Coordinates of C-alpha atoms and ligand atoms in Angstrom, one line a residue:
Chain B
X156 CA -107.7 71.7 245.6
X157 CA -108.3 70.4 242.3
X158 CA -105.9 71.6 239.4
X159 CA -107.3 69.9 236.5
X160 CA -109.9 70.6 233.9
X161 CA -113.0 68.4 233.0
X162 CA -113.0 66.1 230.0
X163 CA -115.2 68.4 228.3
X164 CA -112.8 71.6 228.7
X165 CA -110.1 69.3 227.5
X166 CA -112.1 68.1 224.4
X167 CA -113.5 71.4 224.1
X168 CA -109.4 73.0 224.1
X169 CA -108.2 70.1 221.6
X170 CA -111.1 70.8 219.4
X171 CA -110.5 74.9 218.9
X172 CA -107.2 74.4 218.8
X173 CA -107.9 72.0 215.6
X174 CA -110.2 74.5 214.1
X175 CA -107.5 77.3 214.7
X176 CA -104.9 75.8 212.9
X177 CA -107.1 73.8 209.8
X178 CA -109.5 76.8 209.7
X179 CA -108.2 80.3 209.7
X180 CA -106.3 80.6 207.0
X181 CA -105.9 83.9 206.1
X182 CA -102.4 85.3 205.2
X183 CA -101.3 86.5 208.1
X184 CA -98.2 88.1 206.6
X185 CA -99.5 90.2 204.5
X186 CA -102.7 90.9 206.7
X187 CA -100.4 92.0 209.2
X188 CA -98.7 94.1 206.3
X189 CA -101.1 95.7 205.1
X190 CA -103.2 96.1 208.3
X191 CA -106.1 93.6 207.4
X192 CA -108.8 92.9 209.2
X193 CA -109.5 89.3 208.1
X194 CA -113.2 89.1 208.4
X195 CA -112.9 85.4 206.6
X196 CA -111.5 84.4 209.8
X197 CA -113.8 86.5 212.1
X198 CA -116.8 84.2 210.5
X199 CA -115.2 80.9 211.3
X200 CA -114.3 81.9 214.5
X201 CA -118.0 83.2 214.9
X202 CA -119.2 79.7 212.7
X203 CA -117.2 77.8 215.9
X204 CA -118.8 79.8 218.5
X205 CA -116.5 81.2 220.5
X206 CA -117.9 84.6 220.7
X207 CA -121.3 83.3 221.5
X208 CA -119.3 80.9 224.6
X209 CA -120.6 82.9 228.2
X210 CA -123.8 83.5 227.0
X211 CA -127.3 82.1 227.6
X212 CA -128.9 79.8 225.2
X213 CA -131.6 81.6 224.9
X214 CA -129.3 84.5 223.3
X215 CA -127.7 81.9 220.7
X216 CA -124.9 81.4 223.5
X217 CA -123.4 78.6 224.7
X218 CA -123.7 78.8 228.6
X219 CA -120.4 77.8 229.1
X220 CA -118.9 79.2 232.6
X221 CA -116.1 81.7 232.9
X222 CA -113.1 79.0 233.3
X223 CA -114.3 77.2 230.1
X224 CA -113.9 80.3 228.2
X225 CA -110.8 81.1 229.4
X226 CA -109.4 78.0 228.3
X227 CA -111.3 78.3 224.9
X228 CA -109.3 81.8 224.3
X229 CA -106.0 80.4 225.2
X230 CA -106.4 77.5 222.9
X231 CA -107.4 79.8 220.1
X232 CA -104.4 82.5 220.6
X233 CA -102.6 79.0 221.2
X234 CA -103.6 77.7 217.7
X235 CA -103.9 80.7 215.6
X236 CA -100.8 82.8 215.3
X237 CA -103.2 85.9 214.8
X238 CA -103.4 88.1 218.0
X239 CA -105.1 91.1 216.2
X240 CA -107.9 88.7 215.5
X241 CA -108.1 87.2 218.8
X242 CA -108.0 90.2 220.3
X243 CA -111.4 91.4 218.3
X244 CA -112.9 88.4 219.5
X245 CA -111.8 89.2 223.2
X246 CA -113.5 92.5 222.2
X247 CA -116.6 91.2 221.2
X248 CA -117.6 89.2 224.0
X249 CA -116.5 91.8 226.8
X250 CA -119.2 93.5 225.1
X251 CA -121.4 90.8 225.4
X252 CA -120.8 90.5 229.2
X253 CA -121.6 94.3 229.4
X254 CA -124.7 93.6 227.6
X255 CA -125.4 90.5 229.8
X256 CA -124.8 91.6 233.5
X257 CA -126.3 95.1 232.9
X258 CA -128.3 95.7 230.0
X259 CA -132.4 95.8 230.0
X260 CA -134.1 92.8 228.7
X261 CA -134.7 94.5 225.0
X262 CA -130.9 95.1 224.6
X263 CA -130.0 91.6 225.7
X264 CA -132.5 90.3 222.8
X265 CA -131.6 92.9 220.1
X266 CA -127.9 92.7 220.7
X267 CA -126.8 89.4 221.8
X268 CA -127.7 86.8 219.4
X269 CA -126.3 89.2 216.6
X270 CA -123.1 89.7 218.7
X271 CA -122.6 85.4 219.3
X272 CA -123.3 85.1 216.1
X273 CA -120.5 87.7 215.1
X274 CA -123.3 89.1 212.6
X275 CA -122.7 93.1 214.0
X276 CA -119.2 93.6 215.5
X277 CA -119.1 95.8 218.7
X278 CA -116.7 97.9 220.7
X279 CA -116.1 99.3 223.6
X280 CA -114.8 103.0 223.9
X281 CA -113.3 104.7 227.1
X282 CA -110.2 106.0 226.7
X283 CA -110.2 109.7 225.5
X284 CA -106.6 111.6 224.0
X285 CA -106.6 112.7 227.0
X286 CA -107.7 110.0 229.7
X287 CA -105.8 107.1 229.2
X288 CA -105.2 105.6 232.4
X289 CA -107.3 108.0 234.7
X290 CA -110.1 107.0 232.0
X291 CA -113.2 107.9 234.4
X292 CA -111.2 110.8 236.6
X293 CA -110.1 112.9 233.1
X294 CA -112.9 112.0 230.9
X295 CA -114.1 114.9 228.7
X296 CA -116.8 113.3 226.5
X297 CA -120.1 114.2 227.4
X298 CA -123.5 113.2 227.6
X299 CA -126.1 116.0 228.4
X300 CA -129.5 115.2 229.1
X301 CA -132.4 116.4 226.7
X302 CA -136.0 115.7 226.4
X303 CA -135.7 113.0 224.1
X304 CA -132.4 111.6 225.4
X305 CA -129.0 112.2 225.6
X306 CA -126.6 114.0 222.9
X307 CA -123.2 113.0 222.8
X308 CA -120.3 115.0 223.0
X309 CA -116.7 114.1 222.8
X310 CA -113.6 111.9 220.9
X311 CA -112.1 108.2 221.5
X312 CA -109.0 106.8 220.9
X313 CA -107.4 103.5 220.5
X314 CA -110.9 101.8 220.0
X315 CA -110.2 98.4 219.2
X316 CA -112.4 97.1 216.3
X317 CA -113.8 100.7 216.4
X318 CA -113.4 101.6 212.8
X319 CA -115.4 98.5 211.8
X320 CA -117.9 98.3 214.6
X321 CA -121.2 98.0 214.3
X322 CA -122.4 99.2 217.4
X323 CA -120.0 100.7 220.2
X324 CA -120.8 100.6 224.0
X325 CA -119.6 104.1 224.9
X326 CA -118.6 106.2 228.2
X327 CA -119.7 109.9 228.8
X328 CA -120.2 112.2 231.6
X329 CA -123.6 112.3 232.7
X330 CA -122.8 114.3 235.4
X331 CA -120.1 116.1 235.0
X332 CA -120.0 118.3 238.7
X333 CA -120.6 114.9 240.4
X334 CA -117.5 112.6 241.8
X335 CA -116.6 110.0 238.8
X336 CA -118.3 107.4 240.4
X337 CA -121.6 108.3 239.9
X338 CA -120.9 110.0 237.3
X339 CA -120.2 108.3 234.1
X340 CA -123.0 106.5 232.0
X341 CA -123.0 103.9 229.6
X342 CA -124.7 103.5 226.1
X343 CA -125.0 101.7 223.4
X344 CA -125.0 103.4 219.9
X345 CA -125.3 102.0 216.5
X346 CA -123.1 103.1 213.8
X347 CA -125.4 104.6 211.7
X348 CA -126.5 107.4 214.6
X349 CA -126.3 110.5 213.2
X350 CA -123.2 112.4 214.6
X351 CA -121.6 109.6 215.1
X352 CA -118.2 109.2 213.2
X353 CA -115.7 106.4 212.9
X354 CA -112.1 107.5 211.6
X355 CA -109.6 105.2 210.0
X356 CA -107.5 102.8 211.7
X357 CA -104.8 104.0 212.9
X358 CA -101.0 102.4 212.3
X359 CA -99.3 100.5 215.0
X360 CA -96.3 98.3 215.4
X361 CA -98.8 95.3 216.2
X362 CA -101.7 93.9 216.3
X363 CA -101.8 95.4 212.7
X364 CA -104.9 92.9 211.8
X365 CA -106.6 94.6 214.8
X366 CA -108.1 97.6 213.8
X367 CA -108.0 100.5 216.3
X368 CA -109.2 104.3 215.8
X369 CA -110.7 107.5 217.1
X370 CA -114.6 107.6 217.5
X371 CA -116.0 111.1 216.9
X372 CA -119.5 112.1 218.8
X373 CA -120.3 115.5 217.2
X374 CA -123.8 116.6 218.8
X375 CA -124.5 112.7 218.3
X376 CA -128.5 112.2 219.8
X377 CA -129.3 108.8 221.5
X378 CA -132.3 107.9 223.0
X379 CA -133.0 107.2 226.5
X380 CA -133.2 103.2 225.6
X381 CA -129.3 103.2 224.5
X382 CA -128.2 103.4 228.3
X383 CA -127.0 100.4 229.5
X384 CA -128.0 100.1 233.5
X385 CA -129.0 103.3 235.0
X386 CA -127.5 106.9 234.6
X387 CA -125.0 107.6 236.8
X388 CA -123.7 103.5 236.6
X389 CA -121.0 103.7 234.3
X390 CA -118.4 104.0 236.5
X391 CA -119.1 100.5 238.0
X392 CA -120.4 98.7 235.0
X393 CA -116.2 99.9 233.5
X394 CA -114.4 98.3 237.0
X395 CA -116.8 95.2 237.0
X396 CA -115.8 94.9 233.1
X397 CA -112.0 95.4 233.9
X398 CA -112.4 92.8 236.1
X399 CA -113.7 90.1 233.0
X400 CA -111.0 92.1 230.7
X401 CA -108.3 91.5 233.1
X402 CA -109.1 87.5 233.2
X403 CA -109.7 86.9 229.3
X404 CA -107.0 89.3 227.4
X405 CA -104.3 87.5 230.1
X406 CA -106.0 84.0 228.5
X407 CA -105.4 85.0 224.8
X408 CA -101.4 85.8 226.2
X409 CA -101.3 82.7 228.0
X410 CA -101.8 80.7 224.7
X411 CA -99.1 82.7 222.6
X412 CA -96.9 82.4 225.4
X413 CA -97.4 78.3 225.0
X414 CA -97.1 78.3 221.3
X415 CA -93.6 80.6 221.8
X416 CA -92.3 78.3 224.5
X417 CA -92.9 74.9 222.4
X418 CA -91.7 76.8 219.2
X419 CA -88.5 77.2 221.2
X420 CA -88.0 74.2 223.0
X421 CA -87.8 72.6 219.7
X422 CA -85.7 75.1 217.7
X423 CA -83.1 74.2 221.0
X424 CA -83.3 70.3 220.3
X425 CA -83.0 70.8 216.7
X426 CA -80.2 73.8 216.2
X427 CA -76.7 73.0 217.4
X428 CA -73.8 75.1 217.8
X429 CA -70.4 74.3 218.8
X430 CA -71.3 70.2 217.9
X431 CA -74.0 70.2 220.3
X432 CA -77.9 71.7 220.5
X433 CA -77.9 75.1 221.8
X434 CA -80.4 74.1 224.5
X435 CA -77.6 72.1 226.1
X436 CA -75.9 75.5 226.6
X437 CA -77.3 76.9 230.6
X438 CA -77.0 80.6 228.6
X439 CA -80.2 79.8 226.1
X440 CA -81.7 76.7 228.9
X441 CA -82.4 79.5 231.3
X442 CA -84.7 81.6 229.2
X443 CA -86.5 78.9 227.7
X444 CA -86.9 77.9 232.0
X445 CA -88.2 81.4 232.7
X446 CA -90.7 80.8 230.1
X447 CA -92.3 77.8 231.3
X448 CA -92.4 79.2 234.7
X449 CA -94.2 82.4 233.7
X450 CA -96.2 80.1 231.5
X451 CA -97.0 77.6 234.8
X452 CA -97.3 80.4 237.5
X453 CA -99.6 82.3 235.2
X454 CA -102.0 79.5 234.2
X455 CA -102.1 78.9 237.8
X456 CA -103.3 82.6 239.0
X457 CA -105.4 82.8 235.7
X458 CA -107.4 80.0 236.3
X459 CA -107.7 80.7 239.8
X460 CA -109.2 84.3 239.0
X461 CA -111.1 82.5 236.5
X462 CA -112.4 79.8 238.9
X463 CA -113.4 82.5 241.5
X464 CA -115.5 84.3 238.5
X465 CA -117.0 81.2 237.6
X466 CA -118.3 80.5 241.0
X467 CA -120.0 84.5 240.7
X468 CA -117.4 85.7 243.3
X469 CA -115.0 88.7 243.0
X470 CA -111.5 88.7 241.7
X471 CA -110.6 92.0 241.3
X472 CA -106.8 91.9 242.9
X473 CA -106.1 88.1 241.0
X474 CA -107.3 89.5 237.8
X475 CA -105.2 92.4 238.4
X476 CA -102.1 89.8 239.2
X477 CA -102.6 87.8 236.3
X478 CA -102.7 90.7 233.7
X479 CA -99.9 92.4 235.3
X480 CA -97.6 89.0 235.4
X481 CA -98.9 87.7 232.3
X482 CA -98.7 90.3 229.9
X483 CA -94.9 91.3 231.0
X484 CA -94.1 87.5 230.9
X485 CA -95.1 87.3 227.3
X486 CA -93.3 90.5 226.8
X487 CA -90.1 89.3 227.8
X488 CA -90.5 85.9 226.7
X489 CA -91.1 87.0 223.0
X490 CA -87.7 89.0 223.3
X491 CA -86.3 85.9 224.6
X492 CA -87.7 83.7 222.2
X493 CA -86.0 86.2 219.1
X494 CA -82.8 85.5 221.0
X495 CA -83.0 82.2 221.1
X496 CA -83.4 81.4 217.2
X497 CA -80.4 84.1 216.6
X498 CA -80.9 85.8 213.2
X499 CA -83.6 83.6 212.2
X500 CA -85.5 85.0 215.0
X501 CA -85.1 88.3 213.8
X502 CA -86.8 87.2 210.4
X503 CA -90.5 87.7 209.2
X504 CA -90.4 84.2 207.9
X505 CA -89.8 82.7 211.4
X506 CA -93.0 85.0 212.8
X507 CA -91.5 85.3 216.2
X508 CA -90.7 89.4 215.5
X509 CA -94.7 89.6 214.7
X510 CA -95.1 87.9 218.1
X511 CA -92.8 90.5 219.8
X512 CA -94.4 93.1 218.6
X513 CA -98.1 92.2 219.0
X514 CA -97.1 91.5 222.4
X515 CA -95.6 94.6 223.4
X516 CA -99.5 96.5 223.4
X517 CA -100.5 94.1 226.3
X518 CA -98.8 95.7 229.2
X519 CA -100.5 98.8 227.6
X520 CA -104.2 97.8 227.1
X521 CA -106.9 97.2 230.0
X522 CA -104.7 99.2 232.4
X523 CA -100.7 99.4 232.1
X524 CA -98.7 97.4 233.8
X525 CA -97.8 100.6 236.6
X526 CA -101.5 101.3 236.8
X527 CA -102.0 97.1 237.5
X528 CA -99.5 97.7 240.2
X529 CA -101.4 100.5 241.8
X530 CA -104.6 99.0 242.2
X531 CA -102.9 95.8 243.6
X532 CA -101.1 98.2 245.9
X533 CA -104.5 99.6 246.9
X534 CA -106.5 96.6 247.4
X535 CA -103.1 95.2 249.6
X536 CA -104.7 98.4 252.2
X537 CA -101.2 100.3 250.9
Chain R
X56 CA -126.4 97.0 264.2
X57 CA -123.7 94.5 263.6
X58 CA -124.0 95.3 259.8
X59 CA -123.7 98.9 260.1
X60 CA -120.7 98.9 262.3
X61 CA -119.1 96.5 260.4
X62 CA -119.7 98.2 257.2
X63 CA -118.1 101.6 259.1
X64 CA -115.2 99.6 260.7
X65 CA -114.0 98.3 257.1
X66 CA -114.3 101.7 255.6
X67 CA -112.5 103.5 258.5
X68 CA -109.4 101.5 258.5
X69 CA -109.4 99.0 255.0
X70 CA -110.2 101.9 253.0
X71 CA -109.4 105.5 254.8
X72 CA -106.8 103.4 256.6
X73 CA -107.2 105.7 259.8
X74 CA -107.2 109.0 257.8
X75 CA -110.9 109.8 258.3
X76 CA -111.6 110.7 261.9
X77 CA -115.4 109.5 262.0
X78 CA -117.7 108.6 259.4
X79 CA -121.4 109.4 260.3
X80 CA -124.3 106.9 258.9
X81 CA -125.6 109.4 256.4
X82 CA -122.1 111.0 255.7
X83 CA -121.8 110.5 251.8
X84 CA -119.3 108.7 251.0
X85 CA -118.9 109.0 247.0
X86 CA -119.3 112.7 247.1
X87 CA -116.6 112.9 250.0
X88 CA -114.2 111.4 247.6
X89 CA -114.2 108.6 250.7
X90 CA -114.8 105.7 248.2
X91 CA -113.8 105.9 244.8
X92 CA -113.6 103.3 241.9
X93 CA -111.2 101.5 243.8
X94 CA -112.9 101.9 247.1
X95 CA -116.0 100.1 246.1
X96 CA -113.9 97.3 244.6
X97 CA -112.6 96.7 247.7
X98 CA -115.6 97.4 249.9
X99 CA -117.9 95.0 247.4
X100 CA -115.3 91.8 248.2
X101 CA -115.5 92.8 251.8
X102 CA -119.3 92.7 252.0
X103 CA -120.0 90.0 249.5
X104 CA -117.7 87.6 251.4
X105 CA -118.4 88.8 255.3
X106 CA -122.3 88.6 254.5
X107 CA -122.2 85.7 252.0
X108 CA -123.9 87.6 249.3
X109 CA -123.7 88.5 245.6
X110 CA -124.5 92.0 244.8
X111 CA -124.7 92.9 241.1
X112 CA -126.7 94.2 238.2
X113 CA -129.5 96.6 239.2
X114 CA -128.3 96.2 242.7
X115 CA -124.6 98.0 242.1
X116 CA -125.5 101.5 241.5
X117 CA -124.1 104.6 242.9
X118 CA -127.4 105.4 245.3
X119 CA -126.7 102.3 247.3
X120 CA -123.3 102.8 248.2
X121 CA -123.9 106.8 249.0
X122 CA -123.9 106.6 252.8
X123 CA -123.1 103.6 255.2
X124 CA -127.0 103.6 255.9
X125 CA -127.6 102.9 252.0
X126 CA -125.3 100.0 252.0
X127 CA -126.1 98.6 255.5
X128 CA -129.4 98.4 254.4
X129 CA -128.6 96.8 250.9
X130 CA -126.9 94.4 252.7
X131 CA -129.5 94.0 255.1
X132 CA -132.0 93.4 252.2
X133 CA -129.8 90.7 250.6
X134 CA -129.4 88.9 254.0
X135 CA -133.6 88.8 254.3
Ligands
LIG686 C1 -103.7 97.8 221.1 C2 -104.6 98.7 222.0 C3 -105.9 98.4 222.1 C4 -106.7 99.3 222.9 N1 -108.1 99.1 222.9 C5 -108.9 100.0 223.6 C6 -110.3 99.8 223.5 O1 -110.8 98.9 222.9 N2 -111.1 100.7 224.2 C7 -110.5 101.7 224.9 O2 -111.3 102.5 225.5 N3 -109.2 101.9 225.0 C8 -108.3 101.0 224.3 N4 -107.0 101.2 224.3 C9 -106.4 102.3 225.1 C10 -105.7 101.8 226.4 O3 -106.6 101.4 227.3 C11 -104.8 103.0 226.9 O4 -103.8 103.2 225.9 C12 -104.2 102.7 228.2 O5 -105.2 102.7 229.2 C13 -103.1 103.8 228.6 O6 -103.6 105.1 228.4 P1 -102.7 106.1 227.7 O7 -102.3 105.5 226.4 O8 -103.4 107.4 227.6 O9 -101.4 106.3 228.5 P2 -101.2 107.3 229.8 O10 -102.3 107.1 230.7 O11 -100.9 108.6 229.3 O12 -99.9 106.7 230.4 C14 -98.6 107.0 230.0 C15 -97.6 106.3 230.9 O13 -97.7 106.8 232.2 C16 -98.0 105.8 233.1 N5 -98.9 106.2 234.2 C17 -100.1 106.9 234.1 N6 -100.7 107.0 235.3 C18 -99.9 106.4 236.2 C19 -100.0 106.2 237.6 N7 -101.0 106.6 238.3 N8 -98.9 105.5 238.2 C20 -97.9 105.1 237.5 N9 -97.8 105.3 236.1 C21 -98.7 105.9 235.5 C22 -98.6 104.7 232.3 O14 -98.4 103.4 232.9 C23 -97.8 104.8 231.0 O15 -96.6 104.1 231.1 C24 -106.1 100.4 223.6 C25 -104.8 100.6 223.5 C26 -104.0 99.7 222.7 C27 -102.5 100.0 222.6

């Protein structure tokens, strides 16, 4: 058993975490104010390649395996304090994979390159107002089959990068009678389709750079080339893509998670109370110790499901692991982390609250944390 | 033969865990409700690890996971 990375991952990690800190350099503060996208930033990270890193060369990609760009994401959300903008970048490749594993050969050469390139910006739409975590089981929007296509009808909610995408890989009932499974199809549509309506971002408590909103189909006509894979596939091409989600999203929290536990280590050393540093004290020691062992145990389970992928093998229940323990470690270590700097903690100026909150979504998205449970409790035979 | 009955002996007990007296070779399985999304998650790891395949793309689509017969003989297919 081998738990180290390759000289190139390593060079390849220091180097994005460089370019994260000396290249985006958007105000955060007021991005995350005034709800921002920072689309500055989005080129860079587009300039550096990171949205272009699973892909074939022959796409503009990179051909970098899965584990590489797992370690890619964690070094960016490790270098840039921006999780709203990481997040759209998570975003844009999971499209890309959808693209990639199913997609004809005309959709992988119109869409990728412009999608490594971060030229068009894409989204992925599922969940409905009201199919959230029975996504496929209550979904309402449908896609009825016509002469010349499909037409689309139905509303999205929570679409991340939805009110600025380009093009948006969407969900629908093809089938609606038939069991979920077979089902659901998947298409691509652009976001000039007629009938096709993007709303306004909708506020949140974080993430604020990350811009998330309800997609309205209103008699929305596709043709038959915007299905990705065959009808009926959707169903599978969402759990094989849950599958990538729940391995890169868990990355991007892996790196905040580092930056939070090094930012407190060293506020520990440096602040002293009572004529010694407060990390001295077992009280604040222990949560920083909790930290690094979420922060350990989870790099060890992500990189396994990583490795797995990497070797084109399944890793449906270690993907499920490491978004479950993952996204509540970050969770609770960002509360922790507030606690440990006292008041200061508390402060914008110290960025840990923006931290807490942007953290708080990711026991929400890709499957909360009770819905991670379940599937792990199903694929345990329970 | 082998395939098929190991294909049925996962299903019966690792994914109806006993509650399906018998399942039949043409017996559909999605529009039973005997495998769902979950079910073929856990079926797909069983198959690609016990047969040493990789199934994906064109090859994971609803029609060849329908009956035990449809996946026996997608597995058989991969095997050559
Ligand atoms: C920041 C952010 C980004 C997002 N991005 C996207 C996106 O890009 N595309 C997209 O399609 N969606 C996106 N979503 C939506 C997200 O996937 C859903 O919010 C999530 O799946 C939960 O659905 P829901 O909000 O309807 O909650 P519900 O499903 O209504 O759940 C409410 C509560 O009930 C619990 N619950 C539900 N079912 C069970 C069960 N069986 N067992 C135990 N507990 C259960 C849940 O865990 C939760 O605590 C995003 C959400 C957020 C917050």
């Amino acid at each position: 058993m081998e738990f180290s990375l390759t000289e190139e991952q390593k060079s390849l990690r220091d180097a994005v975490i460089r370019f994260a800190r000396q290249e985006i350099k958007h105000d955060l503060s007021l991005c995350d104010k005034e709800g921002r996208f920072p689309i500055e930033s989005w080129k860079k990270c587009a300039e550096m390649q990171i949205m272009a890193l699973p892909f074939a060369e022959e796409y503009g990609g990179c051909g970098s395996d899965f584990l590489t760009t797992v370690v890619v994401l964690q070094a960016l959300a490790y270098g840039c304090k921006d999780a709203g903008l990481v997040h759209a970048v998570i975003t844009q490749i999971l499209c890309g994979i959808q693209i990639n594993l199913f997609g004809s050969l005309e959709q992988k050469n119109q869409y990728l390159p412009m999608l490594c390139q971060g030229e068009k910006i894409f989204a992925q739409a599922i969940t409905e107002p009201e199919a959230g975590s029975d996504a496929l089981g209550a979904m309402r929007t449908l896609a009825l089959k016509v002469d010349d296509g499909y037409v689309l009808n139905g509303t999205k909610v929570f679409i991340s990068n939805g009110p600025i995408a380009d093009v948006v890989i969407v969900f629908a009932l093809t089938d609606p009678a038939a069991r979920r499974l077979d089902g659901v199809s998947t298409f691509l549509i652009e976001k000039d389709n007629p009938g096709f309506e993007q709303c306004r971002p909708i506020e949140k408590m974080g993430l604020c750079t990350l811009q998330n909103g309800e997609l309205v189909f209103r008699d929305c006509r596709v043709s038959p080339t915007a299905l990705i894979g065959r009808e009926g596939q959707g169903a599978i091409i969402f759990n094989e893509s849950m599958e990538w989600e729940r391995s890169l999203m868990p990355a991007a929290h892996l790196g905040t998670l580092e930056r939070v536990l090094e930012t407190c280590v060293g506020y520990a050393r440096k602040r002293s109370a009572f004529g010694q540093p407060i990390g001295k004290f077992q009280a604040v020691a222990n949560k920083i110790v909790d930290m690094k062992t979420v922060f350990e145990l989870g790099r060890l389970i992500l990189y396994k499901a990583a490795s797995i992928k990497s070797q084109g093998r399944r890793a449906g229940m270690e993907a499920s692991i490491a978004k479950l323990f993952i996204s509540e470690g970050l969770k609770q270590s960002c509360l922790d982390a507030v606690q440990v700097h006292g008041g200061y903690g508390f402060t914008r100026e110290y960025e840990l609250e923006r931290d807490l909150r942007d953290s708080v979504a990711a026991t929400i998205y890709s499957g909360t944390s009770e819905l991670q449970r379940s599937i792990i409790s199903r694929l345990m035979g329970l | 033969m082998e395939i098929i009955e190991s294909i049925r002996g996962f299903i019966s007990t690792e994914i109806c865990s006993g509650s399906v007296q018998k399942i039949d070779d043409a017996d559909l399985l999605i529009e039973n409700g005997i495998i769902d999304s979950v079910g073929i998650m856990l079926l797909l790891g069983f198959i690609e690890e016990k047969f040493a395949i990789t199934i994906d793309g064109d090859e994971l689509i609803p029609e060849n996971f329908s009956t035990i017969a449809t996946i026996s003989t997608l597995v058989g297919k991969k095997i050559g």
